[in-house]
PDB file of C-alpha atoms in Angstrom:
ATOM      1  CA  UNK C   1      22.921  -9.430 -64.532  1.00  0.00           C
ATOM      2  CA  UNK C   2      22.657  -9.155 -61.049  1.00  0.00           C
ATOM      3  CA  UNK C   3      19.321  -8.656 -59.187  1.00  0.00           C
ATOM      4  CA  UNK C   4      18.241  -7.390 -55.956  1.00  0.00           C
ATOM      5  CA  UNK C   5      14.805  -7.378 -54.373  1.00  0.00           C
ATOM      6  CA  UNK C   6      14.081  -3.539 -53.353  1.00  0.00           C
ATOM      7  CA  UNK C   7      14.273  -3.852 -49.915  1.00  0.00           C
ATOM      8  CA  UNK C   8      17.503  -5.685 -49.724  1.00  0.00           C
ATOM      9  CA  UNK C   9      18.670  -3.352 -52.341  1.00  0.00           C
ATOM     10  CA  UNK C  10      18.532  -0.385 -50.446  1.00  0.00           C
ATOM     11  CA  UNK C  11      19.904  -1.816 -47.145  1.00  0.00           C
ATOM     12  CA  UNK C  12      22.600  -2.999 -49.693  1.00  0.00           C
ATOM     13  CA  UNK C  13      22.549   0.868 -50.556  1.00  0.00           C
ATOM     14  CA  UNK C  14      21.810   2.558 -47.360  1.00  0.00           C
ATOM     15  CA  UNK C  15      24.999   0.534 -45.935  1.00  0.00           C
ATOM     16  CA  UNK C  16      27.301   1.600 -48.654  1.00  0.00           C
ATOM     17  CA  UNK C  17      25.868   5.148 -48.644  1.00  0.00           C
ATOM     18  CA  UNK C  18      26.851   5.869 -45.032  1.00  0.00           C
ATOM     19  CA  UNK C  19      30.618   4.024 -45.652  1.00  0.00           C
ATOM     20  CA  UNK C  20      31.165   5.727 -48.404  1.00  0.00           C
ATOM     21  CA  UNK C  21      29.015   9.551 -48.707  1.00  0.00           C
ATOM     22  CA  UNK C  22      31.797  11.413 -46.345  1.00  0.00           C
ATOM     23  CA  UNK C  23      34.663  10.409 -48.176  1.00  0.00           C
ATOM     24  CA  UNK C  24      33.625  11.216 -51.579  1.00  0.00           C
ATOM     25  CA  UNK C  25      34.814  14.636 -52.762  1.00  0.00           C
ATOM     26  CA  UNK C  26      32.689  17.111 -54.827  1.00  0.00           C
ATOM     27  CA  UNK C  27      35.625  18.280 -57.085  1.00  0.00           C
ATOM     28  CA  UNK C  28      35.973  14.804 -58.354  1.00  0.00           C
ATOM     29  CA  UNK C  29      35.259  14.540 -61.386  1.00  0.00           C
ATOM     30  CA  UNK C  30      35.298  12.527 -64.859  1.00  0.00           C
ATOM     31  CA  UNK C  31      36.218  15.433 -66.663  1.00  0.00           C
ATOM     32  CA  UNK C  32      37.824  17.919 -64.365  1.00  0.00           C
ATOM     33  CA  UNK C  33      40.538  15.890 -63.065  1.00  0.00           C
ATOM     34  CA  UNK C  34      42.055  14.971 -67.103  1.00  0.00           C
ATOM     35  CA  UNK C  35      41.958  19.145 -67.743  1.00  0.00           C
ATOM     36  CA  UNK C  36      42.348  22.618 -66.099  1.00  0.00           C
ATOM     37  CA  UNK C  37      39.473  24.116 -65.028  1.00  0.00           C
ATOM     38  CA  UNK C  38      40.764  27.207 -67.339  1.00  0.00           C
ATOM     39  CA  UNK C  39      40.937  25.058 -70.193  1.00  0.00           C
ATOM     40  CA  UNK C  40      37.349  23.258 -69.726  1.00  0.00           C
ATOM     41  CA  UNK C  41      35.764  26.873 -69.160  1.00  0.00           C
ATOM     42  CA  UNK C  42      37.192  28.709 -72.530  1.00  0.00           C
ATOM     43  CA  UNK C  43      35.322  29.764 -75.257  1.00  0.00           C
ATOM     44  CA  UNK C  44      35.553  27.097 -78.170  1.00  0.00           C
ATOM     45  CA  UNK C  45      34.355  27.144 -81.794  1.00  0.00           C
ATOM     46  CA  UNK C  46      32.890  23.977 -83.649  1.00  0.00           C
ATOM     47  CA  UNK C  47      31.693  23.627 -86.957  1.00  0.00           C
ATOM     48  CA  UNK C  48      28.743  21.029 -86.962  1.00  0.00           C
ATOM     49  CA  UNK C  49      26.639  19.575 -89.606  1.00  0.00           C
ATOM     50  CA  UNK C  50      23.728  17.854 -88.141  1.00  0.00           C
ATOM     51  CA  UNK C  51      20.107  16.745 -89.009  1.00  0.00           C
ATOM     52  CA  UNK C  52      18.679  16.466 -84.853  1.00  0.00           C
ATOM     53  CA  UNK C  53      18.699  19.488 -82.950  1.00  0.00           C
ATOM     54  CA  UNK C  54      16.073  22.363 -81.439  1.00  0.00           C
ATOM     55  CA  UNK C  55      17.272  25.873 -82.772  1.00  0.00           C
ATOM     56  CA  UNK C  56      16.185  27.375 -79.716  1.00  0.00           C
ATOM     57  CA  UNK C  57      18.209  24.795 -77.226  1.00  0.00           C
ATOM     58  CA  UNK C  58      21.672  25.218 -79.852  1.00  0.00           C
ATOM     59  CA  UNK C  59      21.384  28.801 -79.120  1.00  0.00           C
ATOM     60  CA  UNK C  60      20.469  28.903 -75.371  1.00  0.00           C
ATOM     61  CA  UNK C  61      23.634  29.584 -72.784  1.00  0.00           C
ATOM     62  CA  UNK C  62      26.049  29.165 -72.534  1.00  0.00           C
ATOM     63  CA  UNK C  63      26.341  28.208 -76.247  1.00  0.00           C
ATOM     64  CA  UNK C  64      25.829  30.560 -79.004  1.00  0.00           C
ATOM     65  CA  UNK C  65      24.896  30.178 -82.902  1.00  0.00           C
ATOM     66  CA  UNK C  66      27.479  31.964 -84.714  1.00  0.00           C
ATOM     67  CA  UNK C  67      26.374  31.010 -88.297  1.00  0.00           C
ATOM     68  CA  UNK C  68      23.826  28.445 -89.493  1.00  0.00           C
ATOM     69  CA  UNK C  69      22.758  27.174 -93.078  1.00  0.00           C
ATOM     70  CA  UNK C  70      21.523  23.986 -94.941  1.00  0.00           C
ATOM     71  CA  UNK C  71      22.906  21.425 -96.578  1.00  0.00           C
ATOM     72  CA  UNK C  72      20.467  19.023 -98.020  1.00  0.00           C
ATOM     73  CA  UNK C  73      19.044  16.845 -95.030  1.00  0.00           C
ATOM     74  CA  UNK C  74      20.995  18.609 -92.583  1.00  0.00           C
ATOM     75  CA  UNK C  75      22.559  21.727 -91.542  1.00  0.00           C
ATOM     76  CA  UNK C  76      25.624  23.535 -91.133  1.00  0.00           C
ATOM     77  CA  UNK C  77      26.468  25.447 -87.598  1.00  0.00           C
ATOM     78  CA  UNK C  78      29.325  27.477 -86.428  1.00  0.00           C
ATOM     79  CA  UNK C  79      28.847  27.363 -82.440  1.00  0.00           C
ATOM     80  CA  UNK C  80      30.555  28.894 -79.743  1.00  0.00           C
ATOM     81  CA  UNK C  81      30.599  27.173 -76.588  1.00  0.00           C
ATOM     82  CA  UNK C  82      32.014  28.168 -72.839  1.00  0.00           C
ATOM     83  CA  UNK C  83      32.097  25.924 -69.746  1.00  0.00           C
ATOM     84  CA  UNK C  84      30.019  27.658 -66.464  1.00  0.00           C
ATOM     85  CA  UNK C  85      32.117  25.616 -64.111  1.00  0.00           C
ATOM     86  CA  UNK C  86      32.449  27.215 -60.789  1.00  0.00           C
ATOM     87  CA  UNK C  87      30.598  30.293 -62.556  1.00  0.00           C
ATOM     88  CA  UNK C  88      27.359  30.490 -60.146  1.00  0.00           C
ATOM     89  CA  UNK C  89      26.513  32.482 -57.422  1.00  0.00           C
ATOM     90  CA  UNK C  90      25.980  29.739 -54.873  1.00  0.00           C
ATOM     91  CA  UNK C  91      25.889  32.251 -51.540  1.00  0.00           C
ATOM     92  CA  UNK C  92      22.511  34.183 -52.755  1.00  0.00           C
ATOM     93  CA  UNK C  93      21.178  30.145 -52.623  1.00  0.00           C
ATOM     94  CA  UNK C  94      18.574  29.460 -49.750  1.00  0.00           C
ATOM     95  CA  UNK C  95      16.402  27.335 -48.376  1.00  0.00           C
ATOM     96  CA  UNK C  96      13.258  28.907 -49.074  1.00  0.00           C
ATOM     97  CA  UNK C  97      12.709  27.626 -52.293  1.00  0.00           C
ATOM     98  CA  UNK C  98      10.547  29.609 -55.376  1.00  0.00           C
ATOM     99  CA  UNK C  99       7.169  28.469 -55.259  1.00  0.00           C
ATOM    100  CA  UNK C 100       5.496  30.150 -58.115  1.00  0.00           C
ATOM    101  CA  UNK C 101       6.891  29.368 -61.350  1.00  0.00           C
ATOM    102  CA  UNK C 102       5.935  30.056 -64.889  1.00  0.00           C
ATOM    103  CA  UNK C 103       4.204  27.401 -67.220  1.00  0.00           C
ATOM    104  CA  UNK C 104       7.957  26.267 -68.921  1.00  0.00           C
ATOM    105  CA  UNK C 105       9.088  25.507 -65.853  1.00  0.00           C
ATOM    106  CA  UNK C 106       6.222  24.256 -63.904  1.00  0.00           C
ATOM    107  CA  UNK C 107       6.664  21.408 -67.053  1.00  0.00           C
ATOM    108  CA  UNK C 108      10.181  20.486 -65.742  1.00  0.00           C
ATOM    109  CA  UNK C 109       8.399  19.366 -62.263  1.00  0.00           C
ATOM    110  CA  UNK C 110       6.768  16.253 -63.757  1.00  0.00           C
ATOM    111  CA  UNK C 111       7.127  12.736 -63.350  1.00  0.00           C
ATOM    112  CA  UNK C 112       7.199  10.085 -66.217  1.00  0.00           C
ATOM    113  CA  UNK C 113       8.631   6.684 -67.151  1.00  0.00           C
ATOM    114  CA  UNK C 114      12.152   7.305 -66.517  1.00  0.00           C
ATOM    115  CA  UNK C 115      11.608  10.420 -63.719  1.00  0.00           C
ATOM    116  CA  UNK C 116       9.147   7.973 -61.535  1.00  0.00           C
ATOM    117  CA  UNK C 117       9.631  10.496 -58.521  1.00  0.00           C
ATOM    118  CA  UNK C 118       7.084   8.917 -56.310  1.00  0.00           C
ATOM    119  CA  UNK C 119       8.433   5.301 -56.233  1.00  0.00           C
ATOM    120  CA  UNK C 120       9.203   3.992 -52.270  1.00  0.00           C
ATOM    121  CA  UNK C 121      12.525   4.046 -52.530  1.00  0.00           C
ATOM    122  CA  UNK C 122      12.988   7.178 -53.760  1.00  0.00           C
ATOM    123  CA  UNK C 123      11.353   8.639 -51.698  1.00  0.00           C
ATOM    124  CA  UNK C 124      13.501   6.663 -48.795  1.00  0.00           C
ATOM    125  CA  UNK C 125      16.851   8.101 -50.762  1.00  0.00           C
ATOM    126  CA  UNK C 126      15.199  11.580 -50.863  1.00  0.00           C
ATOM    127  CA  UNK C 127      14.270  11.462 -46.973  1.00  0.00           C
ATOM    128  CA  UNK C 128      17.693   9.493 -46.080  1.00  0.00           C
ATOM    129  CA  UNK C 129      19.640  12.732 -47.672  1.00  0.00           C
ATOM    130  CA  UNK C 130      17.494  15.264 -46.048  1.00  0.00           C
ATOM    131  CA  UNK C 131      16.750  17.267 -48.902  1.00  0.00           C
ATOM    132  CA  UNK C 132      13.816  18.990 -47.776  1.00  0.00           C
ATOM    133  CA  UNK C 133      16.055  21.154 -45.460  1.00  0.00           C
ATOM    134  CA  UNK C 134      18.219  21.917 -48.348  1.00  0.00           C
ATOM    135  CA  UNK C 135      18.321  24.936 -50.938  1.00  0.00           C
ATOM    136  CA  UNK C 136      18.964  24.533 -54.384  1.00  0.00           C
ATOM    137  CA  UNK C 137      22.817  24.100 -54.753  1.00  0.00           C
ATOM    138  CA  UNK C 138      22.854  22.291 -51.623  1.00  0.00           C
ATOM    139  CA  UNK C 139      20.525  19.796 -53.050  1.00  0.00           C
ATOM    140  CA  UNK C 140      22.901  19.412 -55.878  1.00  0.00           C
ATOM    141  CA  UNK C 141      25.444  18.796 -54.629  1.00  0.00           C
ATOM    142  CA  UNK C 142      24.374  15.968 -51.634  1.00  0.00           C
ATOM    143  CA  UNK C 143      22.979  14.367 -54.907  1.00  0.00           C
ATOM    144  CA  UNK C 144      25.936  14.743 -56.731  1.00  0.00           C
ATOM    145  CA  UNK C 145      28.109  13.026 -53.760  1.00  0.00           C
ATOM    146  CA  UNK C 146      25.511  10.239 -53.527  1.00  0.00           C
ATOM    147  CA  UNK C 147      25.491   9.170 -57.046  1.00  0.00           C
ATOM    148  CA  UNK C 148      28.898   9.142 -57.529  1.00  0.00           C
ATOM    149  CA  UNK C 149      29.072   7.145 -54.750  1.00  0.00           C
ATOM    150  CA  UNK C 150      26.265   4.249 -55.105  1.00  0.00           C
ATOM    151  CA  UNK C 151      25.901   4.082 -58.750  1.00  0.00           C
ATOM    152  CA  UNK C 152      28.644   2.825 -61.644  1.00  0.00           C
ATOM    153  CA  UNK C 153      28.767   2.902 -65.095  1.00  0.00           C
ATOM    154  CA  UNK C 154      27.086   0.176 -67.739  1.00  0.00           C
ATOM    155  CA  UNK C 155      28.622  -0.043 -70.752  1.00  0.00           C
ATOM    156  CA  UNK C 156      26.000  -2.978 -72.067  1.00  0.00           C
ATOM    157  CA  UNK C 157      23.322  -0.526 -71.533  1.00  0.00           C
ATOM    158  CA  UNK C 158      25.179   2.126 -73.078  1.00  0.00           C
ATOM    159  CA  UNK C 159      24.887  -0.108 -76.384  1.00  0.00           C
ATOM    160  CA  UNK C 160      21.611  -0.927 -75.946  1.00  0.00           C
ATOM    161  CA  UNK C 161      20.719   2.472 -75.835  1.00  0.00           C
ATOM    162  CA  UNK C 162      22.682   3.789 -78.623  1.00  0.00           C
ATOM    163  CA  UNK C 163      21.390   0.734 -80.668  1.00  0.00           C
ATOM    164  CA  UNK C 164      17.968   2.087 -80.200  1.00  0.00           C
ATOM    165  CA  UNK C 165      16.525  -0.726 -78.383  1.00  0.00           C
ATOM    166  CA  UNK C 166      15.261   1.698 -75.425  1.00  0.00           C
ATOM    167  CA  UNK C 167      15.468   5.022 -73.701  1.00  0.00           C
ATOM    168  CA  UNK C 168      16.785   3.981 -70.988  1.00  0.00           C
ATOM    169  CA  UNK C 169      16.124   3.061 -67.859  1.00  0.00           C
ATOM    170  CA  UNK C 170      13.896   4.447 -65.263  1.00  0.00           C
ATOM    171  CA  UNK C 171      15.561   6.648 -61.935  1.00  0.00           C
ATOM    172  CA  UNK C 172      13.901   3.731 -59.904  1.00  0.00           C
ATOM    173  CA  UNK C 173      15.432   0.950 -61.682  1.00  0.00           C
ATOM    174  CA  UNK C 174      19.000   3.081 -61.331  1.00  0.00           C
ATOM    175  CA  UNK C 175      18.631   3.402 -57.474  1.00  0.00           C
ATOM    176  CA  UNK C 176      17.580  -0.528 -57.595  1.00  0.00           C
ATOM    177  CA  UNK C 177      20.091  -2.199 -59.572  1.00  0.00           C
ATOM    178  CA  UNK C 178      23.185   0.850 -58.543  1.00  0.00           C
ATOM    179  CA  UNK C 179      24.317   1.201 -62.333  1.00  0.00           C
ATOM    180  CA  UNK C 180      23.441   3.110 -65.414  1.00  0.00           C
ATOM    181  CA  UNK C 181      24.697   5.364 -67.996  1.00  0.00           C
ATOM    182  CA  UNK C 182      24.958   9.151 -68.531  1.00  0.00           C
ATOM    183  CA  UNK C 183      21.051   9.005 -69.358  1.00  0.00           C
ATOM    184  CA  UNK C 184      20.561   6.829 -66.168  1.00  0.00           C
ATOM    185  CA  UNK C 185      22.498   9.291 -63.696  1.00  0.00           C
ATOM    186  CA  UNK C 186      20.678  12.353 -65.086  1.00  0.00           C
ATOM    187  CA  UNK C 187      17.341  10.193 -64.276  1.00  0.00           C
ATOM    188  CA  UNK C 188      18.046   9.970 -60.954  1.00  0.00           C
ATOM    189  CA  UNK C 189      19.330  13.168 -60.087  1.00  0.00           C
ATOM    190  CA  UNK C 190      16.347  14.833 -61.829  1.00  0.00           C
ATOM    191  CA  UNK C 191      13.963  13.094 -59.862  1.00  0.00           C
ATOM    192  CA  UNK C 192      15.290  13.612 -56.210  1.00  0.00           C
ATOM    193  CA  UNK C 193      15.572  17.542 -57.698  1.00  0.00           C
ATOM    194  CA  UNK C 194      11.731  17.369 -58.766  1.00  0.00           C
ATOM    195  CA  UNK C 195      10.641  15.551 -55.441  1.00  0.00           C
ATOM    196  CA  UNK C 196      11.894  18.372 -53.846  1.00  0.00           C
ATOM    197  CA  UNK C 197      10.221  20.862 -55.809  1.00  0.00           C
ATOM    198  CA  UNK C 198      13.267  22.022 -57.822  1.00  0.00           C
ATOM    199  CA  UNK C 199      12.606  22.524 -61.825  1.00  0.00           C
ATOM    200  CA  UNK C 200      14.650  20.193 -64.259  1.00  0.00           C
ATOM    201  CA  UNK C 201      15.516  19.570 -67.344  1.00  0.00           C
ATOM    202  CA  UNK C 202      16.729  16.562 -69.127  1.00  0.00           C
ATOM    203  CA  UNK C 203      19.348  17.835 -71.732  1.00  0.00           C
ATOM    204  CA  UNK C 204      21.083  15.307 -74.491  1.00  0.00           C
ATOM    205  CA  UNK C 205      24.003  16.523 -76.919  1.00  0.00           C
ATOM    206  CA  UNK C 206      27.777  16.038 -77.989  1.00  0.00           C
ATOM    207  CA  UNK C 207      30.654  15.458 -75.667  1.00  0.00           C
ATOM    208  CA  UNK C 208      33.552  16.627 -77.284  1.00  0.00           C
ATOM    209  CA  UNK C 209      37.222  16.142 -76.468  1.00  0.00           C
ATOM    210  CA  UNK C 210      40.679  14.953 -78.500  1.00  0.00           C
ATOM    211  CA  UNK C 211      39.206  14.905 -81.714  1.00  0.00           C
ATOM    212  CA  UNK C 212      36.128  12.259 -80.866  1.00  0.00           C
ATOM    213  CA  UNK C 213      32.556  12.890 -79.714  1.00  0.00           C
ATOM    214  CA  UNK C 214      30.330  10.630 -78.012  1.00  0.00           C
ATOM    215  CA  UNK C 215      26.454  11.360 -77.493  1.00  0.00           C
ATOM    216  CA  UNK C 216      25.905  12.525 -73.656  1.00  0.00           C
ATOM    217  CA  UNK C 217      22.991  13.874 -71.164  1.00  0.00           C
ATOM    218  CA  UNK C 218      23.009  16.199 -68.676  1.00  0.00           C
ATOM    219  CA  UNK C 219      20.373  18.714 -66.551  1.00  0.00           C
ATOM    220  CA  UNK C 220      19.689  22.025 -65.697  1.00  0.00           C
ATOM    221  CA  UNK C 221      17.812  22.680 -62.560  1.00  0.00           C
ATOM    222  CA  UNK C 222      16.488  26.093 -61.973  1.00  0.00           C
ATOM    223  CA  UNK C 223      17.325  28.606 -59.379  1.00  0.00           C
ATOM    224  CA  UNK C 224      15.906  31.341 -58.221  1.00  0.00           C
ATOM    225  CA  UNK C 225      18.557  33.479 -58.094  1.00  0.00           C
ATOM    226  CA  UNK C 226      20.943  32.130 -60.903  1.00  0.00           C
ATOM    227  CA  UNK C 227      18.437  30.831 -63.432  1.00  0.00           C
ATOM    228  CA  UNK C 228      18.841  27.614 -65.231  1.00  0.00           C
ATOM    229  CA  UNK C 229      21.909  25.985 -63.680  1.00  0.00           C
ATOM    230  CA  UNK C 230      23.927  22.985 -65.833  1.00  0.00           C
ATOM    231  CA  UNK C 231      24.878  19.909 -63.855  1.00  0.00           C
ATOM    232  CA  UNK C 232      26.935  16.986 -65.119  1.00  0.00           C
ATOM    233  CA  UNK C 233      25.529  14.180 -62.566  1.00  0.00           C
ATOM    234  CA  UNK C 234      28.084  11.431 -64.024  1.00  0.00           C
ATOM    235  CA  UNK C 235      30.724  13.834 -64.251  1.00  0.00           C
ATOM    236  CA  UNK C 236      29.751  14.762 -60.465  1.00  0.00           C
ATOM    237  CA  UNK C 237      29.873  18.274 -61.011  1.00  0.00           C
ATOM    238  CA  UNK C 238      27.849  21.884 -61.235  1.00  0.00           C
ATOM    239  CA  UNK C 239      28.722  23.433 -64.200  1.00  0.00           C
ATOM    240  CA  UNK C 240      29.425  22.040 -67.416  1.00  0.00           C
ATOM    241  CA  UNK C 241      32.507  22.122 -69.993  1.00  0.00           C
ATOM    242  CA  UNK C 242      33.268  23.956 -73.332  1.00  0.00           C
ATOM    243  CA  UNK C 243      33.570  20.752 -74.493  1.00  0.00           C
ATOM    244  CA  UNK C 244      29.585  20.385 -73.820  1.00  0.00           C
ATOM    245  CA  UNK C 245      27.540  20.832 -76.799  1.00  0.00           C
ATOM    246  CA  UNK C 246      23.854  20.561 -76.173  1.00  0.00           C
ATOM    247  CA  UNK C 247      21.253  20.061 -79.326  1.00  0.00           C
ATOM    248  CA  UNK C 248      17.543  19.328 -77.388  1.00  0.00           C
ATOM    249  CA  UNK C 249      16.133  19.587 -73.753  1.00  0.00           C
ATOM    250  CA  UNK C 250      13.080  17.794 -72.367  1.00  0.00           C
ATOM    251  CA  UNK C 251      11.231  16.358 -69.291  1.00  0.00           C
ATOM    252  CA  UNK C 252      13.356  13.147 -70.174  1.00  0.00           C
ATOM    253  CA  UNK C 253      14.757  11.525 -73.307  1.00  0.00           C
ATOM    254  CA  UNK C 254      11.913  10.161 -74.475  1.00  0.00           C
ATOM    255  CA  UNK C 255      10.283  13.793 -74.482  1.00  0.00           C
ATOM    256  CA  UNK C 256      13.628  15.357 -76.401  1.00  0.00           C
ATOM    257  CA  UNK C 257      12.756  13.453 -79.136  1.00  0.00           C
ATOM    258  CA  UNK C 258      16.390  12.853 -80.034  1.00  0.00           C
ATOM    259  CA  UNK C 259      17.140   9.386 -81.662  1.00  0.00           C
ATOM    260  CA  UNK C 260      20.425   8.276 -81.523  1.00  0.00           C
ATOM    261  CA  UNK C 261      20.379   5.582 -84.118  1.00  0.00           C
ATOM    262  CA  UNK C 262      18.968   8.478 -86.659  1.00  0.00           C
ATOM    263  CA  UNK C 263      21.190  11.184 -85.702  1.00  0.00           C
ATOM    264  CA  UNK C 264      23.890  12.561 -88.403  1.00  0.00           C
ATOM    265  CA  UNK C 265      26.435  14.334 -87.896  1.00  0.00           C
ATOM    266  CA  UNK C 266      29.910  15.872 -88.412  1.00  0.00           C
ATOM    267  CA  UNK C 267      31.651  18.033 -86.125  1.00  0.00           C
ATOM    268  CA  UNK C 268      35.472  19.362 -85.837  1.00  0.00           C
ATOM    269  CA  UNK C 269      37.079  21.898 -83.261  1.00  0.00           C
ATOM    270  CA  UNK C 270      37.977  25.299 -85.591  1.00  0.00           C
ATOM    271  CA  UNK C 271      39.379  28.650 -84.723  1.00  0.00           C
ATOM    272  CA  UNK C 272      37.450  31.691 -84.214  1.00  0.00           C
TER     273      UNK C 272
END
């Protein structure tokens, strides 16, 4: 694996960064550009039988708990899902960010492990990108365009990962070493939101789409105006899919609790 020292690292990023940051487009997408955006926002139905998940995150928006029951070790949902993409009000947005917030979200302004905030370079990234001027959605999106931009996907740490060998890697060690997985970009774009003040929320569920379903993370900052907002950092985009299913929330993954490696389940598309 290829190593940088931090400072040449972020010349090595602050060089690509100003190449690149213009020319990268905010519509692009992982996700949006294989569907319609009509098709990605519809109202699906799943049937999933699953032994990890936080009742209270299943049936939180956009998804709702149709039907639930056990079965032995696990349990047995019907779920309706709908994608929120391009579904925000991002004109009543401003600058002047909400400064008194309740307990449950003061706990999404943290730093841990994997949202290390307050490391140097961070802090250079957060300052390079002028996000203190910046309301909510604009924040979002400038972060959106620069980690689509500086940072690729690892599939070896995507194995390690789902192995169980580790959480994941720190936002610091993402900006460092420019790579990382779904986990990884969510780390990163959490902490530039939290350095600026900005509640978020470290989500992990199902990504489902042609009949298979891999594991995935995602966030949801909160905004004043529009409440808790779902953002898709490595799918670069505000919003999320009907083919999102989220099963537990934290301040990162280690705080969701979820274990891959332990995690059972079944799922299949059905009709309403």
């Amino acid at each position: 694996m290829r190593k940088f020292r931090k400072r040449s690292n972020y010349l090595f990023i602050k060089q690509k960064f100003n190449k690149i940051f213009t020319l990268v487009l905010f519509t692009s997408s992982l996700f949006v550009s294989a569907q319609s955006l009509s098709e990605l926002n519809k109202e699906k139905y799943y049937k999933l039988e699953i032994n990890q998940f936080d009742y209270s995150v299943l049936n939180s928006y956009p998804q709702t708990v149709i039907d639930i029951k056990n079965k032995k070790n696990k349990v047995v949902v019907k779920l309706k899902t709908q994608g929120t993409l391009n579904s925000y009000n991002l004109e009543t947005s401003n600058t002047e960010l909400k400064n008194c917030f309740s307990d449950r979200e003061k706990k999404y302004l943290k730093s841990s492990d994997l949202i290390d905030y307050n490391d140097s370079n961070i802090v250079v990234i957060y300052k390079k990108l002028q996000l203190s001027t910046l309301s909510e959605f604009q924040c979002a999106k400038t972060i959106l365009k620069f980690l689509t931009a500086v940072i690729k996907y690892d599939s070896n740490l995507a194995k390690e990962i789902s192995s169980g060998l580790n959480y994941g890697k720190s936002a610091s060690w993402v900006l460092e070493n420019n790579k990382g997985t779904c986990g990884e970009y969510t780390n990163l774009f959490i902490a530039l939101m939290r350095l600026r003040g900005i509640p978020c929320k470290f989500v992990t569920g199902l990504y489902y789409s042609d009949q298979q379903v891999t594991f995935h993370a995602w966030t949801e900052f909160y905004d004043n105006n529009n409440g808790w907002v779902a953002v898709d950092p490595q799918g670069g985009m505000i919003g999320i899919t009907s083919n999102h299913i989220k099963l537990m929330e934290g301040i990162d993954l280690k705080d969701t609790n979820f274990n891959m490696v332990t995690c059972n389940f079944k799922i299949k598309q059905i009709t309403k």
